[in-house]
Amino acid sequence: MDLDTAVEIIYRRALRLSEGKAQLAQDLTQDVLAKIVHDLRSGTLAPVVEPRPWLRALVNNQFIQHYRAERRLKRGGAQWTESLDRHREQGLDPPSTVPGPEETVADRDLRARLRTAVAALPSPIREVVELVLDGHTHREIAEILGIPENTSKTRLRTAVRHLRDTLCSASE
């Protein structure tokens, strides 16, 4: 198979995968050819018995890499992964996710005060808070309690205001 035929196979496959977007297909074709040249120079290119399926597989793999890189960028930027050892060698250990003793005691104290404050809420307001904590929407809460949806929202706002006031005054 000559080079022109190989490029034509790669480009047609790239054009199909890129849904007819010529620029993306050209970039994909160039990346596949660059990979082939790199593998030839590094001596990692294995002998190919059937070049057509092999070329199509290369294009597919390159397309998948492009797709994954694009998704990474959409999720918040390029995320390069390095070995944990390299990070440790550079003194870049990630902060521990396990809370220290002070944080554990403070967290336990806050939870106890929160439980006490929720228990002290009037019954109709406490019911709404408990249902929200169980993951129900205001519409579902309204159906369960037989109240209007806006009443559920008002009761939750009242509870949040009350809890904030109670917990803030207790911490001062």
mmCIF file of C-alpha atoms in Angstrom:
data_model
loop_
_atom_site.group_PDB
_atom_site.id
_atom_site.type_symbol
_atom_site.label_atom_id
_atom_site.label_comp_id
_atom_site.label_asym_id
_atom_site.label_seq_id
_atom_site.Cartn_x
_atom_site.Cartn_y
_atom_site.Cartn_z
ATOM 1 C CA MET A 1 0.000 0.000 0.000
ATOM 2 C CA ASP A 2 1.413 3.401 -0.929
ATOM 3 C CA LEU A 3 1.313 6.540 1.243
ATOM 4 C CA ASP A 4 -1.440 8.268 -0.750
ATOM 5 C CA THR A 5 -3.782 5.302 -0.286
ATOM 6 C CA ALA A 6 -2.994 5.176 3.444
ATOM 7 C CA VAL A 7 -3.678 8.910 3.858
ATOM 8 C CA GLU A 8 -6.935 8.553 1.931
ATOM 9 C CA ILE A 9 -8.091 5.690 4.215
ATOM 10 C CA ILE A 10 -7.160 7.662 7.326
ATOM 11 C CA TYR A 11 -8.836 10.855 6.121
ATOM 12 C CA ARG A 12 -12.071 9.135 5.079
ATOM 13 C CA ARG A 13 -12.339 7.443 8.480
ATOM 14 C CA ALA A 14 -11.505 10.693 10.263
ATOM 15 C CA LEU A 15 -14.118 12.565 8.226
ATOM 16 C CA ARG A 16 -16.747 9.979 9.126
ATOM 17 C CA LEU A 17 -15.874 10.102 12.851
ATOM 18 C CA SER A 18 -15.822 13.917 12.889
ATOM 19 C CA GLU A 19 -19.285 13.999 11.306
ATOM 20 C CA GLY A 20 -18.084 15.743 8.142
ATOM 21 C CA LYS A 21 -16.067 18.491 9.878
ATOM 22 C CA ALA A 22 -13.133 18.874 7.491
ATOM 23 C CA GLN A 23 -10.821 20.750 9.877
ATOM 24 C CA LEU A 24 -11.250 18.181 12.636
ATOM 25 C CA ALA A 25 -10.719 15.365 10.111
ATOM 26 C CA GLN A 26 -7.508 17.001 8.872
ATOM 27 C CA ASP A 27 -6.226 17.440 12.429
ATOM 28 C CA LEU A 28 -7.078 13.842 13.203
ATOM 29 C CA THR A 29 -5.333 12.628 10.047
ATOM 30 C CA GLN A 30 -2.227 14.633 10.908
ATOM 31 C CA ASP A 31 -2.185 13.236 14.462
ATOM 32 C CA VAL A 32 -2.481 9.660 13.198
ATOM 33 C CA LEU A 33 0.362 10.169 10.711
ATOM 34 C CA ALA A 34 2.490 11.774 13.439
ATOM 35 C CA LYS A 35 1.856 8.769 15.675
ATOM 36 C CA ILE A 36 2.888 6.383 12.917
ATOM 37 C CA VAL A 37 6.122 8.327 12.303
ATOM 38 C CA HIS A 38 6.830 8.445 16.050
ATOM 39 C CA ASP A 39 6.294 4.690 16.381
ATOM 40 C CA LEU A 40 8.543 4.059 13.361
ATOM 41 C CA ARG A 41 11.338 6.198 14.800
ATOM 42 C CA SER A 42 11.070 4.689 18.266
ATOM 43 C CA GLY A 43 10.998 1.142 16.884
ATOM 44 C CA THR A 44 7.696 0.295 18.578
ATOM 45 C CA LEU A 45 5.733 -0.219 15.373
ATOM 46 C CA ALA A 46 4.926 -3.912 14.977
ATOM 47 C CA PRO A 47 4.656 -5.491 11.541
ATOM 48 C CA VAL A 48 1.212 -4.954 10.027
ATOM 49 C CA VAL A 49 -0.464 -7.782 8.125
ATOM 50 C CA GLU A 50 -3.701 -6.011 7.152
ATOM 51 C CA PRO A 51 -3.031 -2.259 6.842
ATOM 52 C CA ARG A 52 -6.597 -1.062 6.214
ATOM 53 C CA PRO A 53 -8.160 -2.292 9.490
ATOM 54 C CA TRP A 54 -5.008 -1.251 11.353
ATOM 55 C CA LEU A 55 -5.223 2.303 9.968
ATOM 56 C CA ARG A 56 -8.918 2.526 10.842
ATOM 57 C CA ALA A 57 -8.174 1.349 14.388
ATOM 58 C CA LEU A 58 -5.460 4.015 14.716
ATOM 59 C CA VAL A 59 -7.924 6.704 13.621
ATOM 60 C CA ASN A 60 -10.546 5.395 16.049
ATOM 61 C CA ASN A 61 -8.071 5.451 18.935
ATOM 62 C CA GLN A 62 -6.857 8.939 18.077
ATOM 63 C CA PHE A 63 -10.447 10.162 17.845
ATOM 64 C CA ILE A 64 -11.184 8.718 21.291
ATOM 65 C CA GLN A 65 -8.127 10.504 22.707
ATOM 66 C CA HIS A 66 -9.318 13.795 21.170
ATOM 67 C CA TYR A 67 -12.791 13.252 22.632
ATOM 68 C CA ARG A 68 -11.438 12.514 26.102
ATOM 69 C CA ALA A 69 -9.146 15.552 26.025
ATOM 70 C CA GLU A 70 -12.072 17.737 24.963
ATOM 71 C CA ARG A 71 -14.234 16.385 27.800
ATOM 72 C CA ARG A 72 -11.407 17.031 30.289
ATOM 73 C CA LEU A 73 -11.186 20.636 29.141
ATOM 74 C CA LYS A 74 -14.944 21.063 29.501
ATOM 75 C CA ARG A 75 -14.769 19.687 33.041
ATOM 76 C CA GLY A 76 -12.309 22.321 34.140
ATOM 77 C CA GLY A 77 -9.055 22.207 32.244
ATOM 78 C CA ALA A 78 -6.317 19.854 31.303
ATOM 79 C CA GLN A 79 -5.734 17.393 34.074
ATOM 80 C CA TRP A 80 -2.321 15.878 33.817
ATOM 81 C CA THR A 81 -1.887 12.791 35.909
ATOM 82 C CA GLU A 82 1.497 12.028 37.309
ATOM 83 C CA SER A 83 2.578 9.319 39.622
ATOM 84 C CA LEU A 84 2.068 9.850 43.313
ATOM 85 C CA ASP A 85 5.765 9.114 43.848
ATOM 86 C CA ARG A 86 6.777 12.051 41.645
ATOM 87 C CA HIS A 87 4.501 14.337 43.666
ATOM 88 C CA ARG A 88 5.988 13.062 46.910
ATOM 89 C CA GLU A 89 9.522 13.561 45.593
ATOM 90 C CA GLN A 90 8.668 17.182 44.858
ATOM 91 C CA GLY A 91 7.138 17.631 48.315
ATOM 92 C CA LEU A 92 3.644 17.988 46.909
ATOM 93 C CA ASP A 93 1.769 15.532 49.106
ATOM 94 C CA PRO A 94 -1.948 16.203 48.936
ATOM 95 C CA PRO A 95 -3.498 17.414 52.162
ATOM 96 C CA SER A 96 -4.984 14.661 54.270
ATOM 97 C CA THR A 97 -8.710 14.136 53.880
ATOM 98 C CA VAL A 98 -8.851 12.586 57.343
ATOM 99 C CA PRO A 99 -9.865 15.246 59.857
ATOM 100 C CA GLY A 100 -7.599 15.915 62.811
ATOM 101 C CA PRO A 101 -8.756 15.455 66.410
ATOM 102 C CA GLU A 102 -9.735 19.122 66.794
ATOM 103 C CA GLU A 103 -11.884 19.043 63.653
ATOM 104 C CA THR A 104 -13.505 15.774 64.710
ATOM 105 C CA VAL A 105 -14.487 17.147 68.127
ATOM 106 C CA ALA A 106 -15.757 20.423 66.636
ATOM 107 C CA ASP A 107 -17.746 18.548 63.990
ATOM 108 C CA ARG A 108 -19.265 16.218 66.575
ATOM 109 C CA ASP A 109 -20.182 19.204 68.754
ATOM 110 C CA LEU A 110 -21.793 21.032 65.820
ATOM 111 C CA ARG A 111 -23.842 17.963 64.881
ATOM 112 C CA ALA A 112 -25.064 17.563 68.451
ATOM 113 C CA ARG A 113 -26.080 21.245 68.634
ATOM 114 C CA LEU A 114 -27.781 20.964 65.231
ATOM 115 C CA ARG A 115 -29.769 17.889 66.311
ATOM 116 C CA THR A 116 -30.839 19.694 69.488
ATOM 117 C CA ALA A 117 -31.836 22.814 67.543
ATOM 118 C CA VAL A 118 -33.840 20.780 64.986
ATOM 119 C CA ALA A 119 -35.602 18.898 67.791
ATOM 120 C CA ALA A 120 -36.593 22.257 69.335
ATOM 121 C CA LEU A 121 -38.315 23.438 66.143
ATOM 122 C CA PRO A 122 -42.119 23.487 66.111
ATOM 123 C CA SER A 123 -43.543 20.241 64.739
ATOM 124 C CA PRO A 124 -44.792 21.543 61.330
ATOM 125 C CA ILE A 125 -41.430 23.182 60.589
ATOM 126 C CA ARG A 126 -39.440 20.177 61.842
ATOM 127 C CA GLU A 127 -41.439 17.833 59.552
ATOM 128 C CA VAL A 128 -40.454 19.892 56.492
ATOM 129 C CA VAL A 129 -36.773 19.948 57.548
ATOM 130 C CA GLU A 130 -36.728 16.185 58.061
ATOM 131 C CA LEU A 131 -38.339 15.559 54.663
ATOM 132 C CA VAL A 132 -35.848 17.900 52.943
ATOM 133 C CA LEU A 133 -32.991 16.056 54.657
ATOM 134 C CA ASP A 134 -34.477 12.808 53.340
ATOM 135 C CA GLY A 135 -34.138 14.226 49.816
ATOM 136 C CA HIS A 136 -37.735 15.147 49.018
ATOM 137 C CA THR A 137 -38.599 18.116 46.793
ATOM 138 C CA HIS A 138 -40.978 20.835 47.923
ATOM 139 C CA ARG A 139 -43.641 19.423 45.604
ATOM 140 C CA GLU A 140 -43.299 15.976 47.214
ATOM 141 C CA ILE A 141 -43.333 17.492 50.703
ATOM 142 C CA ALA A 142 -46.504 19.395 49.848
ATOM 143 C CA GLU A 143 -48.174 16.163 48.726
ATOM 144 C CA ILE A 144 -46.995 14.205 51.776
ATOM 145 C CA LEU A 145 -48.064 16.842 54.319
ATOM 146 C CA GLY A 146 -51.124 18.064 52.418
ATOM 147 C CA ILE A 147 -49.914 21.675 52.320
ATOM 148 C CA PRO A 148 -49.233 24.106 49.475
ATOM 149 C CA GLU A 149 -45.756 23.963 47.932
ATOM 150 C CA ASN A 150 -45.036 27.580 48.935
ATOM 151 C CA THR A 151 -45.879 26.744 52.555
ATOM 152 C CA SER A 152 -43.199 24.054 52.443
ATOM 153 C CA LYS A 153 -40.688 26.591 51.138
ATOM 154 C CA THR A 154 -41.695 29.154 53.762
ATOM 155 C CA ARG A 155 -41.356 26.627 56.572
ATOM 156 C CA LEU A 156 -37.900 25.634 55.356
ATOM 157 C CA ARG A 157 -36.789 29.279 55.204
ATOM 158 C CA THR A 158 -38.139 29.781 58.712
ATOM 159 C CA ALA A 159 -36.247 26.702 59.918
ATOM 160 C CA VAL A 160 -32.989 27.800 58.319
ATOM 161 C CA ARG A 161 -33.312 31.274 59.838
ATOM 162 C CA HIS A 162 -34.102 29.795 63.256
ATOM 163 C CA LEU A 163 -31.240 27.272 63.101
ATOM 164 C CA ARG A 164 -28.776 29.923 61.936
ATOM 165 C CA ASP A 165 -29.780 32.231 64.784
ATOM 166 C CA THR A 166 -29.660 29.407 67.325
ATOM 167 C CA LEU A 167 -26.310 28.012 66.222
ATOM 168 C CA CYS A 168 -24.652 31.402 65.751
ATOM 169 C CA SER A 169 -25.743 32.663 69.167
ATOM 170 C CA ALA A 170 -24.528 29.425 70.780
ATOM 171 C CA SER A 171 -21.088 29.722 69.171
ATOM 172 C CA GLU A 172 -20.523 33.300 70.387
#
